[in-house]
Amino acid sequence: MLLTALVVGGAVPYVAGPGRSYLSYLVLAERADADGAARAAAEARAAGGQVVQEYPQIGVVLAYAGGGFAEKVRGRPGVAAVGASRTSPVPGPPRPLDGAGDFRAGTDPAAGDRAGGDRERSGPAVDGTGVRGGGAADGGGAVDGGDDATATVPDPGEQDAWNLALLGAAPAGAADATPNLLRGTAAPAADALRKVLVAVLDSGVDDTHPDLRAAVDPRSSASCADGRPDARTGAWRPDAGVGESGHGTHVAGIVGAARDGRGVSGVAPGVRIAAVRLLGPLGQYYAENIVCGMLWAADHGARAINNSYFADPWKYNCPEDPDQAVLTAAVGRAVEYARGKGAVVVASAGNDGQDLGAPRTDERSPNDRTTGPPQSRHVGPECVRLPGELPGVVTVTAVDRDGRPSAYTNYGRGHVSLAAPGGDPDGGARGAVVSDWPGGRYAALAGTSMAAAHVTGAVAVAAALHPDWGSDRLAAQLASDAAAACPPGPHVCGDHEFYGAGALVLPR
C-alpha cells in the first residue's frame, strides 16, 4: 500500500532494496559531539545499518536497517541508545542527493544573493472564507492548525489585524474592534530587524509570495524533509502534492510578512526568515527531520526557531518506550544545541484541549501507519509532545479575538510558557488569523500554530532591540513583559494554567 501511494503521489523518495523493508533509526552516542557521531556511525554500519546522515553537533546518527537492528546496536561501545523513528517500513533508505548533508551550506556570504527584490502581485485571491479548526487530519501532517482543504480569502489589505492589535503591533490605520489595545510600542528600525534571522521549521515556505519575497533568505533556507539538509534552490518551498503544505507559508506570514498596506503584516516586518521544510514526502514530521532543521537553523544564526507541529509518529512520547525515549533524547539534544547557539526555541502547545500536566488520551498514534486504526492509549504527564514540552522551549497556547483561551488549546500549569493570538475556528475570517497562503493567496486559520508564530515574531523584535542578549534573556524578557501586563486571578491572563507567564505583548 505504501509503494502504491508513493507511485500515485508522483514521488518515489526511497531506494528499493531486493525484497527488503527498512525502518529509520536514530543512534545516540554517549558523547554528544563529532567523535561520538563517528563512533555511532561505525557501530551502526557494523550492525548492518546504512548510515544516511550524521549529526556531529550532537553525537547522533540516522541509519536505515531491517528488523532487529536496534537490539544489535544497543549496548555497543560508545552507543548510549538507539530507537526507531517510524513504525511503518519503507523499501529502502532515501535516494542519494547531490549536495545534501552539509550543515555549512549557505553560510559563506559570497555564496548566493540575500533575499530581496521588488514585491510583485501573484494574481488575485480566490473568494471565500475558509477556517480549519483544531488541528491536522488524522494520519499525517502533524501541524497545529489548517490544511490544504482551506479556502482562501480576498486580499485583506492589512485591515482588521486584531491579532496584531492584541500585541500592540497593529499597522497604522488598520481597522479593528478589539478592546483594551496595547499601543505605543517602540518598533525597532528596519535595518535592525534585517539583521535578525528567524527560522520557520514547517511544511515549507512559498518565497515567491508578495508578502514574503523580501523576507525569506535563500542562503539560510533548506529542506530537511528526509533528515538531510538540502540547500538546493527552492528545496525549502512547499510540495503541493503533500497534505498540509500551505501551513508553513501561513506561519511565516504571521512572523514577518512585509508591511506595505497590501496583504498582511507580520509581527516583525523586515526580519529575515530561514525557511526550513520539515514535512516529508509521506506527510510526516519525523524526529530526524526536526533534528536536521534545528541544527541547520542554529548553525545559520537563527535567533528564534518556530515549531508549529508535533513530532510523528507519536503525539506523545513516553519514557518507558525505548523508541520514544530515544526520539525525545535526540530532539532534546538538538534543542539544547540551538539554545546554546543563541536561539529561542518556540513551539505550539497543541490543539487537543488537553491538560498537559494530567493523564490524557492519545487517539492518533502512531500516525504513520498504512493500515488499521490508530491505537487509543492512555498516557501520563511524563509523556511529552515534541518539541513543545522539552526543557527550555517556549510553549505557546492560543487565545481568541477577545483575549480568552481558545476552546481547542492545550494548557497546563508548568507546561506552557505564554499565550498569543490563535483565533477561533468557528468565528469566520474575522475570528481566525488571516495570513499568507501559497500562490500569492491568503487564508484564515486558527490554532496554536498561529499563536506560536506571534511569539517567534516578538522574539525577533526583542533581538533587534537587544542584539547582544542571549536566548535565555530574550525568553525571560517576553515572560516578564507578559506577566507585568496581566492581572492575577482565574480566567484572566494571569491564570498560569492557560496563559503561562501571561499574554504576549510586543517588546518595547
JSON list of N, CA, C and O in Angstrom, two decimals, residues 449-477:
[
{"chain": "A", "resi": 449, "resn": "SER", "atom": "N", "xyz": [-0.61, 26.81, 16.28]},
{"chain": "A", "resi": 449, "resn": "SER", "atom": "CA", "xyz": [0.43, 27.12, 15.29]},
{"chain": "A", "resi": 449, "resn": "SER", "atom": "C", "xyz": [0.54, 28.62, 15.08]},
{"chain": "A", "resi": 449, "resn": "SER", "atom": "O", "xyz": [1.63, 29.18, 15.00]},
{"chain": "A", "resi": 450, "resn": "MET", "atom": "N", "xyz": [-0.62, 29.25, 14.93]},
{"chain": "A", "resi": 450, "resn": "MET", "atom": "CA", "xyz": [-0.65, 30.69, 14.70]},
{"chain": "A", "resi": 450, "resn": "MET", "atom": "C", "xyz": [-0.15, 31.44, 15.94]},
{"chain": "A", "resi": 450, "resn": "MET", "atom": "O", "xyz": [0.59, 32.43, 15.84]},
{"chain": "A", "resi": 451, "resn": "ALA", "atom": "N", "xyz": [-0.53, 30.94, 17.11]},
{"chain": "A", "resi": 451, "resn": "ALA", "atom": "CA", "xyz": [-0.08, 31.58, 18.35]},
{"chain": "A", "resi": 451, "resn": "ALA", "atom": "C", "xyz": [1.44, 31.53, 18.48]},
{"chain": "A", "resi": 451, "resn": "ALA", "atom": "O", "xyz": [2.08, 32.54, 18.83]},
{"chain": "A", "resi": 452, "resn": "ALA", "atom": "N", "xyz": [2.04, 30.39, 18.20]},
{"chain": "A", "resi": 452, "resn": "ALA", "atom": "CA", "xyz": [3.49, 30.27, 18.29]},
{"chain": "A", "resi": 452, "resn": "ALA", "atom": "C", "xyz": [4.19, 31.24, 17.36]},
{"chain": "A", "resi": 452, "resn": "ALA", "atom": "O", "xyz": [5.22, 31.84, 17.72]},
{"chain": "A", "resi": 453, "resn": "ALA", "atom": "N", "xyz": [3.65, 31.42, 16.17]},
{"chain": "A", "resi": 453, "resn": "ALA", "atom": "CA", "xyz": [4.28, 32.33, 15.20]},
{"chain": "A", "resi": 453, "resn": "ALA", "atom": "C", "xyz": [4.32, 33.76, 15.71]},
{"chain": "A", "resi": 453, "resn": "ALA", "atom": "O", "xyz": [5.28, 34.50, 15.44]},
{"chain": "A", "resi": 454, "resn": "HIS", "atom": "N", "xyz": [3.29, 34.19, 16.46]},
{"chain": "A", "resi": 454, "resn": "HIS", "atom": "CA", "xyz": [3.32, 35.53, 17.04]},
{"chain": "A", "resi": 454, "resn": "HIS", "atom": "C", "xyz": [4.48, 35.67, 18.03]},
{"chain": "A", "resi": 454, "resn": "HIS", "atom": "O", "xyz": [5.15, 36.71, 18.07]},
{"chain": "A", "resi": 455, "resn": "VAL", "atom": "N", "xyz": [4.70, 34.65, 18.82]},
{"chain": "A", "resi": 455, "resn": "VAL", "atom": "CA", "xyz": [5.80, 34.71, 19.79]},
{"chain": "A", "resi": 455, "resn": "VAL", "atom": "C", "xyz": [7.14, 34.74, 19.08]},
{"chain": "A", "resi": 455, "resn": "VAL", "atom": "O", "xyz": [8.06, 35.48, 19.47]},
{"chain": "A", "resi": 456, "resn": "THR", "atom": "N", "xyz": [7.29, 33.97, 18.01]},
{"chain": "A", "resi": 456, "resn": "THR", "atom": "CA", "xyz": [8.53, 33.99, 17.24]},
{"chain": "A", "resi": 456, "resn": "THR", "atom": "C", "xyz": [8.80, 35.38, 16.69]},
{"chain": "A", "resi": 456, "resn": "THR", "atom": "O", "xyz": [9.94, 35.87, 16.73]},
{"chain": "A", "resi": 457, "resn": "GLY", "atom": "N", "xyz": [7.76, 36.03, 16.17]},
{"chain": "A", "resi": 457, "resn": "GLY", "atom": "CA", "xyz": [7.94, 37.40, 15.70]},
{"chain": "A", "resi": 457, "resn": "GLY", "atom": "C", "xyz": [8.33, 38.34, 16.82]},
{"chain": "A", "resi": 457, "resn": "GLY", "atom": "O", "xyz": [9.18, 39.24, 16.63]},
{"chain": "A", "resi": 458, "resn": "ALA", "atom": "N", "xyz": [7.76, 38.15, 18.00]},
{"chain": "A", "resi": 458, "resn": "ALA", "atom": "CA", "xyz": [8.11, 39.00, 19.14]},
{"chain": "A", "resi": 458, "resn": "ALA", "atom": "C", "xyz": [9.55, 38.78, 19.58]},
{"chain": "A", "resi": 458, "resn": "ALA", "atom": "O", "xyz": [10.24, 39.74, 19.98]},
{"chain": "A", "resi": 459, "resn": "VAL", "atom": "N", "xyz": [10.04, 37.54, 19.51]},
{"chain": "A", "resi": 459, "resn": "VAL", "atom": "CA", "xyz": [11.45, 37.29, 19.81]},
{"chain": "A", "resi": 459, "resn": "VAL", "atom": "C", "xyz": [12.34, 38.05, 18.84]},
{"chain": "A", "resi": 459, "resn": "VAL", "atom": "O", "xyz": [13.36, 38.64, 19.22]},
{"chain": "A", "resi": 460, "resn": "ALA", "atom": "N", "xyz": [11.94, 38.09, 17.56]},
{"chain": "A", "resi": 460, "resn": "ALA", "atom": "CA", "xyz": [12.72, 38.83, 16.57]},
{"chain": "A", "resi": 460, "resn": "ALA", "atom": "C", "xyz": [12.79, 40.31, 16.93]},
{"chain": "A", "resi": 460, "resn": "ALA", "atom": "O", "xyz": [13.85, 40.94, 16.80]},
{"chain": "A", "resi": 461, "resn": "VAL", "atom": "N", "xyz": [11.67, 40.88, 17.35]},
{"chain": "A", "resi": 461, "resn": "VAL", "atom": "CA", "xyz": [11.66, 42.29, 17.76]},
{"chain": "A", "resi": 461, "resn": "VAL", "atom": "C", "xyz": [12.58, 42.50, 18.95]},
{"chain": "A", "resi": 461, "resn": "VAL", "atom": "O", "xyz": [13.38, 43.44, 18.99]},
{"chain": "A", "resi": 462, "resn": "ALA", "atom": "N", "xyz": [12.50, 41.61, 19.94]},
{"chain": "A", "resi": 462, "resn": "ALA", "atom": "CA", "xyz": [13.36, 41.73, 21.11]},
{"chain": "A", "resi": 462, "resn": "ALA", "atom": "C", "xyz": [14.83, 41.61, 20.74]},
{"chain": "A", "resi": 462, "resn": "ALA", "atom": "O", "xyz": [15.69, 42.34, 21.26]},
{"chain": "A", "resi": 463, "resn": "ALA", "atom": "N", "xyz": [15.14, 40.70, 19.82]},
{"chain": "A", "resi": 463, "resn": "ALA", "atom": "CA", "xyz": [16.53, 40.52, 19.40]},
{"chain": "A", "resi": 463, "resn": "ALA", "atom": "C", "xyz": [17.05, 41.74, 18.64]},
{"chain": "A", "resi": 463, "resn": "ALA", "atom": "O", "xyz": [18.23, 42.08, 18.73]},
{"chain": "A", "resi": 464, "resn": "ALA", "atom": "N", "xyz": [16.16, 42.38, 17.88]},
{"chain": "A", "resi": 464, "resn": "ALA", "atom": "CA", "xyz": [16.57, 43.60, 17.17]},
{"chain": "A", "resi": 464, "resn": "ALA", "atom": "C", "xyz": [16.83, 44.75, 18.15]},
{"chain": "A", "resi": 464, "resn": "ALA", "atom": "O", "xyz": [17.75, 45.55, 17.95]},
{"chain": "A", "resi": 465, "resn": "LEU", "atom": "N", "xyz": [16.03, 44.82, 19.20]},
{"chain": "A", "resi": 465, "resn": "LEU", "atom": "CA", "xyz": [16.21, 45.87, 20.20]},
{"chain": "A", "resi": 465, "resn": "LEU", "atom": "C", "xyz": [17.41, 45.59, 21.11]},
{"chain": "A", "resi": 465, "resn": "LEU", "atom": "O", "xyz": [18.03, 46.53, 21.62]},
{"chain": "A", "resi": 466, "resn": "HIS", "atom": "N", "xyz": [17.71, 44.31, 21.28]},
{"chain": "A", "resi": 466, "resn": "HIS", "atom": "CA", "xyz": [18.79, 43.92, 22.20]},
{"chain": "A", "resi": 466, "resn": "HIS", "atom": "C", "xyz": [19.67, 42.87, 21.52]},
{"chain": "A", "resi": 466, "resn": "HIS", "atom": "O", "xyz": [19.64, 41.69, 21.89]},
{"chain": "A", "resi": 467, "resn": "PRO", "atom": "N", "xyz": [20.47, 43.26, 20.54]},
{"chain": "A", "resi": 467, "resn": "PRO", "atom": "CA", "xyz": [21.21, 42.28, 19.76]},
{"chain": "A", "resi": 467, "resn": "PRO", "atom": "C", "xyz": [22.26, 41.51, 20.54]},
{"chain": "A", "resi": 467, "resn": "PRO", "atom": "O", "xyz": [22.71, 40.44, 20.09]},
{"chain": "A", "resi": 468, "resn": "ASP", "atom": "N", "xyz": [22.64, 42.00, 21.71]},
{"chain": "A", "resi": 468, "resn": "ASP", "atom": "CA", "xyz": [23.66, 41.32, 22.50]},
{"chain": "A", "resi": 468, "resn": "ASP", "atom": "C", "xyz": [23.09, 40.33, 23.50]},
{"chain": "A", "resi": 468, "resn": "ASP", "atom": "O", "xyz": [23.83, 39.66, 24.21]},
{"chain": "A", "resi": 469, "resn": "TRP", "atom": "N", "xyz": [21.78, 40.20, 23.57]},
{"chain": "A", "resi": 469, "resn": "TRP", "atom": "CA", "xyz": [21.16, 39.29, 24.53]},
{"chain": "A", "resi": 469, "resn": "TRP", "atom": "C", "xyz": [21.20, 37.86, 24.03]},
{"chain": "A", "resi": 469, "resn": "TRP", "atom": "O", "xyz": [21.04, 37.59, 22.84]},
{"chain": "A", "resi": 470, "resn": "GLY", "atom": "N", "xyz": [21.35, 36.92, 24.96]},
{"chain": "A", "resi": 470, "resn": "GLY", "atom": "CA", "xyz": [21.29, 35.51, 24.64]},
{"chain": "A", "resi": 470, "resn": "GLY", "atom": "C", "xyz": [19.86, 34.99, 24.65]},
{"chain": "A", "resi": 470, "resn": "GLY", "atom": "O", "xyz": [18.91, 35.72, 24.96]},
{"chain": "A", "resi": 471, "resn": "SER", "atom": "N", "xyz": [19.70, 33.70, 24.35]},
{"chain": "A", "resi": 471, "resn": "SER", "atom": "CA", "xyz": [18.36, 33.13, 24.20]},
{"chain": "A", "resi": 471, "resn": "SER", "atom": "C", "xyz": [17.59, 33.15, 25.52]},
{"chain": "A", "resi": 471, "resn": "SER", "atom": "O", "xyz": [16.39, 33.46, 25.54]},
{"chain": "A", "resi": 472, "resn": "ASP", "atom": "N", "xyz": [18.24, 32.84, 26.62]},
{"chain": "A", "resi": 472, "resn": "ASP", "atom": "CA", "xyz": [17.54, 32.80, 27.90]},
{"chain": "A", "resi": 472, "resn": "ASP", "atom": "C", "xyz": [17.04, 34.19, 28.30]},
{"chain": "A", "resi": 472, "resn": "ASP", "atom": "O", "xyz": [15.92, 34.34, 28.80]},
{"chain": "A", "resi": 473, "resn": "ARG", "atom": "N", "xyz": [17.85, 35.21, 28.06]},
{"chain": "A", "resi": 473, "resn": "ARG", "atom": "CA", "xyz": [17.44, 36.56, 28.44]},
{"chain": "A", "resi": 473, "resn": "ARG", "atom": "C", "xyz": [16.30, 37.05, 27.56]},
{"chain": "A", "resi": 473, "resn": "ARG", "atom": "O", "xyz": [15.39, 37.73, 28.03]},
{"chain": "A", "resi": 474, "resn": "LEU", "atom": "N", "xyz": [16.34, 36.72, 26.27]},
{"chain": "A", "resi": 474, "resn": "LEU", "atom": "CA", "xyz": [15.25, 37.12, 25.37]},
{"chain": "A", "resi": 474, "resn": "LEU", "atom": "C", "xyz": [13.93, 36.47, 25.81]},
{"chain": "A", "resi": 474, "resn": "LEU", "atom": "O", "xyz": [12.90, 37.14, 25.89]},
{"chain": "A", "resi": 475, "resn": "ALA", "atom": "N", "xyz": [13.97, 35.17, 26.10]},
{"chain": "A", "resi": 475, "resn": "ALA", "atom": "CA", "xyz": [12.76, 34.48, 26.53]},
{"chain": "A", "resi": 475, "resn": "ALA", "atom": "C", "xyz": [12.26, 35.02, 27.86]},
{"chain": "A", "resi": 475, "resn": "ALA", "atom": "O", "xyz": [11.05, 35.20, 28.07]},
{"chain": "A", "resi": 476, "resn": "ALA", "atom": "N", "xyz": [13.19, 35.31, 28.76]},
{"chain": "A", "resi": 476, "resn": "ALA", "atom": "CA", "xyz": [12.80, 35.84, 30.07]},
{"chain": "A", "resi": 476, "resn": "ALA", "atom": "C", "xyz": [12.15, 37.20, 29.95]},
{"chain": "A", "resi": 476, "resn": "ALA", "atom": "O", "xyz": [11.22, 37.53, 30.69]},
{"chain": "A", "resi": 477, "resn": "GLN", "atom": "N", "xyz": [12.62, 38.01, 29.01]},
{"chain": "A", "resi": 477, "resn": "GLN", "atom": "CA", "xyz": [12.04, 39.33, 28.84]},
{"chain": "A", "resi": 477, "resn": "GLN", "atom": "C", "xyz": [10.60, 39.24, 28.34]},
{"chain": "A", "resi": 477, "resn": "GLN", "atom": "O", "xyz": [9.72, 39.98, 28.80]}
]
